[in-house]
Short mmCIF file of C-alpha atoms and ligand atoms in Angstrom, two decimals:
data_model
loop_
_atom_site.label_atom_id
_atom_site.label_comp_id
_atom_site.label_asym_id
_atom_site.label_seq_id
_atom_site.Cartn_x
_atom_site.Cartn_y
_atom_site.Cartn_z
CA GLY A 1 0.00 0.00 0.00
CA ARG A 2 0.93 3.64 -0.47
CA PRO A 3 1.52 6.12 2.36
CA ARG A 4 -1.40 8.54 3.05
CA ASP A 5 1.10 11.40 3.02
CA LEU A 6 -1.04 13.66 0.79
CA ALA A 7 -4.14 13.43 3.02
CA GLY A 8 -6.08 16.70 3.04
CA ARG A 9 -3.99 18.20 0.24
CA LYS A 10 -5.70 19.87 -2.71
CA ILE A 11 -3.91 18.83 -5.89
CA VAL A 12 -4.50 19.85 -9.50
CA VAL A 13 -3.16 17.66 -12.31
CA SER A 14 -3.42 18.50 -16.01
CA ALA A 15 -3.28 15.64 -18.50
CA GLY A 16 -3.55 14.88 -22.18
CA GLY A 17 -2.90 17.18 -25.11
CA THR A 18 -4.67 20.33 -26.26
CA ARG A 19 -6.37 20.79 -29.64
CA GLU A 20 -6.28 24.16 -31.37
CA ALA A 21 -9.15 24.67 -33.79
CA ILE A 22 -8.52 25.55 -37.43
CA ASP A 23 -12.23 25.39 -38.38
CA PRO A 24 -15.26 23.55 -36.92
CA VAL A 25 -13.89 20.14 -37.93
CA ARG A 26 -10.10 20.49 -37.99
CA TYR A 27 -7.49 21.13 -35.35
CA ILE A 28 -3.78 21.12 -34.58
CA GLY A 29 -3.07 18.55 -31.90
CA ASN A 30 -0.41 16.29 -30.45
CA ARG A 31 0.07 12.64 -29.54
CA SER A 32 -0.17 12.92 -25.75
CA SER A 33 -2.35 10.07 -24.40
CA GLY A 34 -2.91 11.39 -20.88
CA LEU A 35 -1.54 8.17 -19.33
CA GLN A 36 1.10 9.94 -17.19
CA GLY A 37 -1.36 12.53 -15.89
CA TYR A 38 -3.93 9.85 -15.10
CA ALA A 39 -1.28 7.81 -13.26
CA LEU A 40 -0.46 10.95 -11.23
CA ALA A 41 -4.14 11.50 -10.41
CA ARG A 42 -4.74 7.85 -9.43
CA THR A 43 -1.69 7.64 -7.18
CA ALA A 44 -2.43 11.02 -5.55
CA VAL A 45 -5.96 9.83 -4.70
CA ALA A 46 -4.44 6.63 -3.27
CA ARG A 47 -2.12 8.77 -1.10
CA GLY A 48 -5.09 10.69 0.30
CA ALA A 49 -5.21 13.85 -1.84
CA GLU A 50 -8.29 15.68 -3.07
CA VAL A 51 -7.56 15.68 -6.81
CA THR A 52 -8.90 17.82 -9.65
CA LEU A 53 -7.87 16.35 -12.99
CA VAL A 54 -8.02 18.73 -15.95
CA ALA A 55 -8.12 16.40 -18.94
CA ALA A 56 -7.50 17.60 -22.49
CA ASN A 57 -8.88 15.16 -25.07
CA VAL A 58 -8.15 12.02 -23.08
CA VAL A 59 -10.08 8.84 -23.94
CA LEU A 60 -9.28 7.01 -20.68
CA PRO A 61 -11.97 6.31 -18.04
CA ASP A 62 -12.19 8.81 -15.15
CA PRO A 63 -9.92 7.80 -12.25
CA ALA A 64 -12.07 6.84 -9.23
CA GLY A 65 -12.16 9.53 -6.57
CA ALA A 66 -10.83 12.41 -8.71
CA SER A 67 -13.00 15.22 -9.98
CA VAL A 68 -12.48 15.51 -13.72
CA VAL A 69 -12.81 18.69 -15.82
CA ARG A 70 -12.70 18.07 -19.55
CA VAL A 71 -11.21 20.67 -21.90
CA GLU A 72 -10.07 20.89 -25.51
CA SER A 73 -7.91 23.94 -26.16
CA ALA A 74 -4.98 25.54 -24.38
CA ALA A 75 -7.19 28.54 -23.53
CA GLN A 76 -9.78 26.26 -21.89
CA LEU A 77 -7.07 24.29 -20.09
CA ARG A 78 -5.61 27.55 -18.76
CA GLU A 79 -9.00 28.71 -17.43
CA ALA A 80 -9.68 25.35 -15.76
CA VAL A 81 -6.19 25.01 -14.23
CA LEU A 82 -6.12 28.59 -12.91
CA ALA A 83 -9.61 28.23 -11.42
CA ALA A 84 -8.77 24.91 -9.75
CA SER A 85 -5.38 26.23 -8.56
CA ASP A 86 -6.95 28.87 -6.36
CA GLY A 87 -6.09 27.63 -2.87
CA ALA A 88 -4.56 24.38 -4.15
CA ASP A 89 -1.46 23.00 -2.45
CA VAL A 90 0.06 21.48 -5.57
CA VAL A 91 -0.28 21.90 -9.34
CA VAL A 92 1.24 19.37 -11.72
CA MET A 93 1.28 20.34 -15.40
CA ALA A 94 1.55 16.98 -17.14
CA ALA A 95 -0.51 18.06 -20.15
CA ALA A 96 1.10 18.67 -23.53
CA VAL A 97 -0.08 22.24 -24.14
CA ALA A 98 0.16 23.52 -27.71
CA ASP A 99 2.75 26.27 -27.93
CA PHE A 100 0.87 27.85 -30.87
CA ARG A 101 -2.70 28.08 -32.15
CA PRO A 102 -4.12 29.22 -35.49
CA ALA A 103 -4.40 33.01 -35.35
CA THR A 104 -7.94 32.86 -36.73
CA ARG A 105 -10.52 30.14 -36.28
CA HIS A 106 -12.71 29.84 -39.38
CA ASP A 107 -16.43 29.77 -38.53
CA ALA A 108 -17.20 27.60 -41.56
CA LYS A 109 -15.36 24.52 -42.77
CA ILE A 110 -12.54 25.51 -45.11
CA LYS A 111 -13.49 24.42 -48.65
CA LYS A 112 -11.09 22.72 -50.99
CA SER A 113 -10.75 24.31 -54.42
CA ASP A 114 -8.37 24.26 -57.37
CA ALA A 115 -6.52 27.26 -55.94
CA GLU A 116 -3.53 26.90 -53.64
CA PRO A 117 -4.67 26.50 -49.99
CA GLU A 118 -4.37 29.50 -47.68
CA PRO A 119 -1.51 29.28 -45.19
CA ILE A 120 -2.44 28.77 -41.53
CA HIS A 121 -0.94 31.59 -39.47
CA LEU A 122 -0.02 30.71 -35.92
CA THR A 123 0.05 32.78 -32.77
CA LYS A 124 1.62 31.99 -29.38
CA ASN A 125 -0.35 30.42 -26.56
CA PRO A 126 0.26 31.59 -23.00
CA ASP A 127 2.65 29.43 -20.97
CA ILE A 128 0.42 28.26 -18.11
CA LEU A 129 3.22 26.72 -16.05
CA ALA A 130 5.29 29.91 -16.23
CA GLU A 131 2.18 31.92 -15.36
CA LEU A 132 1.58 29.84 -12.22
CA GLY A 133 5.20 30.39 -11.16
CA GLU A 134 4.95 34.10 -11.88
CA ARG A 135 1.68 34.46 -9.92
CA ARG A 136 3.23 32.77 -6.94
CA ARG A 137 6.33 34.92 -7.21
CA GLN A 138 4.20 38.04 -7.37
CA ALA A 139 2.43 36.96 -4.21
CA GLY A 140 5.83 37.76 -2.74
CA ASP A 141 6.21 34.48 -0.97
CA ALA A 142 8.56 31.58 -1.20
CA VAL A 143 8.26 27.98 -0.12
CA LEU A 144 11.97 27.41 0.11
CA PRO A 145 14.43 29.22 2.33
CA ALA A 146 15.85 32.27 0.53
CA SER A 147 19.21 30.53 0.28
CA ASP A 148 17.80 27.98 -2.16
CA PRO A 149 18.39 28.93 -5.79
CA GLY A 150 15.93 28.51 -8.60
CA LEU A 151 12.68 29.66 -7.07
CA GLY A 152 12.88 33.28 -8.16
CA VAL A 153 13.15 34.65 -4.64
CA ARG A 154 14.02 38.30 -5.24
CA ASP A 155 15.96 38.77 -2.04
CA ALA A 156 16.23 37.27 1.39
CA GLY A 157 13.49 39.53 2.73
CA ASP A 158 10.99 38.05 0.30
CA ALA A 159 11.22 34.57 1.76
CA ARG A 160 8.18 33.93 3.93
CA PRO A 161 7.88 30.19 3.77
CA GLY A 162 4.49 28.88 2.78
CA ARG A 163 2.35 31.81 3.84
CA GLY A 164 -0.42 32.51 1.38
CA ALA A 165 1.61 31.72 -1.73
CA TYR A 166 -0.40 29.16 -3.60
CA PRO A 167 0.22 26.74 -5.10
CA LEU A 168 2.87 25.69 -2.60
CA VAL A 169 4.46 23.23 -5.00
CA ILE A 170 4.50 23.59 -8.80
CA VAL A 171 5.57 20.68 -10.99
CA GLY A 172 6.30 20.81 -14.72
CA PHE A 173 7.09 18.23 -17.35
CA ALA A 174 9.54 18.44 -20.23
CA ALA A 175 10.73 16.16 -22.99
CA GLU A 176 14.42 16.57 -23.69
CA THR A 177 16.52 14.51 -26.07
CA HIS A 178 19.98 15.86 -25.23
CA ASP A 179 21.78 17.73 -22.44
CA VAL A 180 18.86 16.64 -20.26
CA LEU A 181 20.28 18.07 -17.03
CA ALA A 182 21.49 21.42 -18.41
CA ASN A 183 18.39 22.08 -20.53
CA GLY A 184 16.13 20.87 -17.75
CA GLN A 185 17.73 23.01 -15.04
CA ALA A 186 17.43 26.09 -17.27
CA LYS A 187 13.75 25.32 -17.91
CA LEU A 188 13.09 24.72 -14.20
CA ALA A 189 14.49 28.15 -13.37
CA ARG A 190 12.83 29.90 -16.33
CA LYS A 191 9.39 28.53 -15.46
CA GLY A 192 9.76 29.10 -11.74
CA CYS A 193 8.68 25.58 -10.77
CA ASP A 194 9.88 23.41 -7.89
CA LEU A 195 10.12 20.08 -9.70
CA LEU A 196 10.59 19.38 -13.40
CA VAL A 197 10.05 15.85 -14.66
CA VAL A 198 12.25 15.39 -17.70
CA ASN A 199 11.22 12.51 -19.91
CA ARG A 200 14.26 10.90 -21.44
CA VAL A 201 12.67 10.56 -24.86
CA GLY A 202 15.70 9.03 -26.57
CA GLU A 203 15.34 5.69 -24.74
CA GLY A 204 12.13 4.54 -26.39
CA LEU A 205 8.58 5.63 -26.85
CA VAL A 206 6.90 7.73 -24.21
CA PHE A 207 3.73 8.99 -25.85
CA GLY A 208 0.96 6.42 -25.67
CA THR A 209 3.00 3.76 -23.90
CA PRO A 210 2.44 2.62 -20.32
CA ASP A 211 6.15 2.96 -19.51
CA ASN A 212 8.36 5.97 -18.97
CA ALA A 213 11.95 6.79 -18.00
CA ALA A 214 12.51 10.14 -16.34
CA THR A 215 14.76 12.35 -14.30
CA VAL A 216 13.06 14.59 -11.75
CA LEU A 217 14.94 17.87 -11.33
CA VAL A 218 14.53 19.51 -7.94
CA ALA A 219 14.93 23.26 -7.32
CA GLY A 220 17.76 23.57 -4.82
CA GLY A 221 18.26 19.81 -4.65
CA GLU A 222 19.73 16.78 -6.38
CA PRO A 223 18.03 15.23 -9.42
CA VAL A 224 16.28 11.87 -8.93
CA ASP A 225 16.42 9.24 -11.72
CA VAL A 226 13.40 7.01 -12.29
CA PRO A 227 14.37 3.92 -14.30
CA LEU A 228 12.27 2.74 -17.25
CA GLY A 229 9.06 1.35 -15.79
CA PRO A 230 5.34 2.00 -15.35
CA LYS A 231 4.17 5.63 -15.28
CA GLU A 232 3.03 4.99 -11.68
CA ASP A 233 6.73 4.85 -10.72
CA VAL A 234 7.31 8.37 -12.05
CA ALA A 235 4.10 9.48 -10.31
CA ASP A 236 5.10 8.02 -6.93
CA THR A 237 8.56 9.60 -7.17
CA VAL A 238 6.91 12.97 -7.85
CA TRP A 239 4.57 12.53 -4.85
CA ASP A 240 7.50 11.49 -2.59
CA LEU A 241 9.30 14.72 -3.51
CA VAL A 242 6.11 16.82 -3.25
CA ALA A 243 5.29 15.36 0.21
CA ALA A 244 8.84 16.13 1.37
CA ARG A 245 8.50 19.75 0.18
CA LEU A 246 5.10 20.18 1.81
CA GLY A 247 6.72 18.97 5.05
O1 LIG B 301 8.39 24.75 -22.61
P1 LIG B 301 7.88 23.35 -22.68
O2 LIG B 301 6.66 23.19 -23.56
O3 LIG B 301 8.95 22.34 -22.95
O4 LIG B 301 7.40 23.05 -21.18
C1 LIG B 301 6.61 21.94 -20.87
C2 LIG B 301 5.90 22.20 -19.56
O5 LIG B 301 5.24 23.46 -19.62
C3 LIG B 301 4.80 21.20 -19.29
O6 LIG B 301 4.67 21.07 -17.87
C4 LIG B 301 3.58 21.84 -19.90
O7 LIG B 301 2.38 21.38 -19.30
C5 LIG B 301 3.83 23.30 -19.61
N1 LIG B 301 3.29 24.22 -20.63
C6 LIG B 301 2.31 25.12 -20.27
N2 LIG B 301 1.80 26.00 -21.19
C7 LIG B 301 2.28 26.01 -22.45
C8 LIG B 301 3.30 25.11 -22.83
C9 LIG B 301 3.77 24.23 -21.90
O8 LIG B 301 1.88 25.12 -19.11
N3 LIG B 301 1.78 26.88 -23.33
#
């Protein structure tokens, strides 16, 4: 059995992959299955947490005991995650959020003709993970002592551990193929999160498979390797580290 070390904690997990509409029938999407996010939600429930799962286009059955909010686009995922994050202890962004969306969404289905097709212009989506980190930073609080690097603490006077700065722990995901540690540490700092789960994508398939190999980067701490295995193993390692940070 798992420890009940997340009992009473409010946890938000995003899962799956967003779809960005081109017209009423077409979209730009990605191959994320939602399996890792669902494994996170299931294991968090098993460890006693109150879990809100924000699921983008996932075809898996709802995990028992989690409350599930279904979304399609990055904009909808952002609204749902920010709403659920209010007063949450932990947010884990496991969803593959589209970096770009079509600048205009056609109201009618685009017709094919003999002419060359129109190009699809893209515009940037907001970075939800970075926004969560920034909001917490602006709340002027820090979870870690000011001496810990990587959390964006502006100076020692800003460090007021855990008081009113929600979410207390922010976890991101990243897929890196090379220089995993260096690229990952830079991303961890840039996004202002506490943990960054780096999928080692070179070692085999990750998307749509039940197995995963990862390194969890820890702000102000040593990275933790999770050997190739079920996505529950990555999830439990994340929850071990989250529980330790929540104290
Ligand atoms: O920058 P990159 O896409 O590699 O970062 C991945 C992490 O950032 C994931 O945790 C993902 O959920 C999150 N993300 C986000 N909003 C975006 C793009 C990525 O929250 N627009």
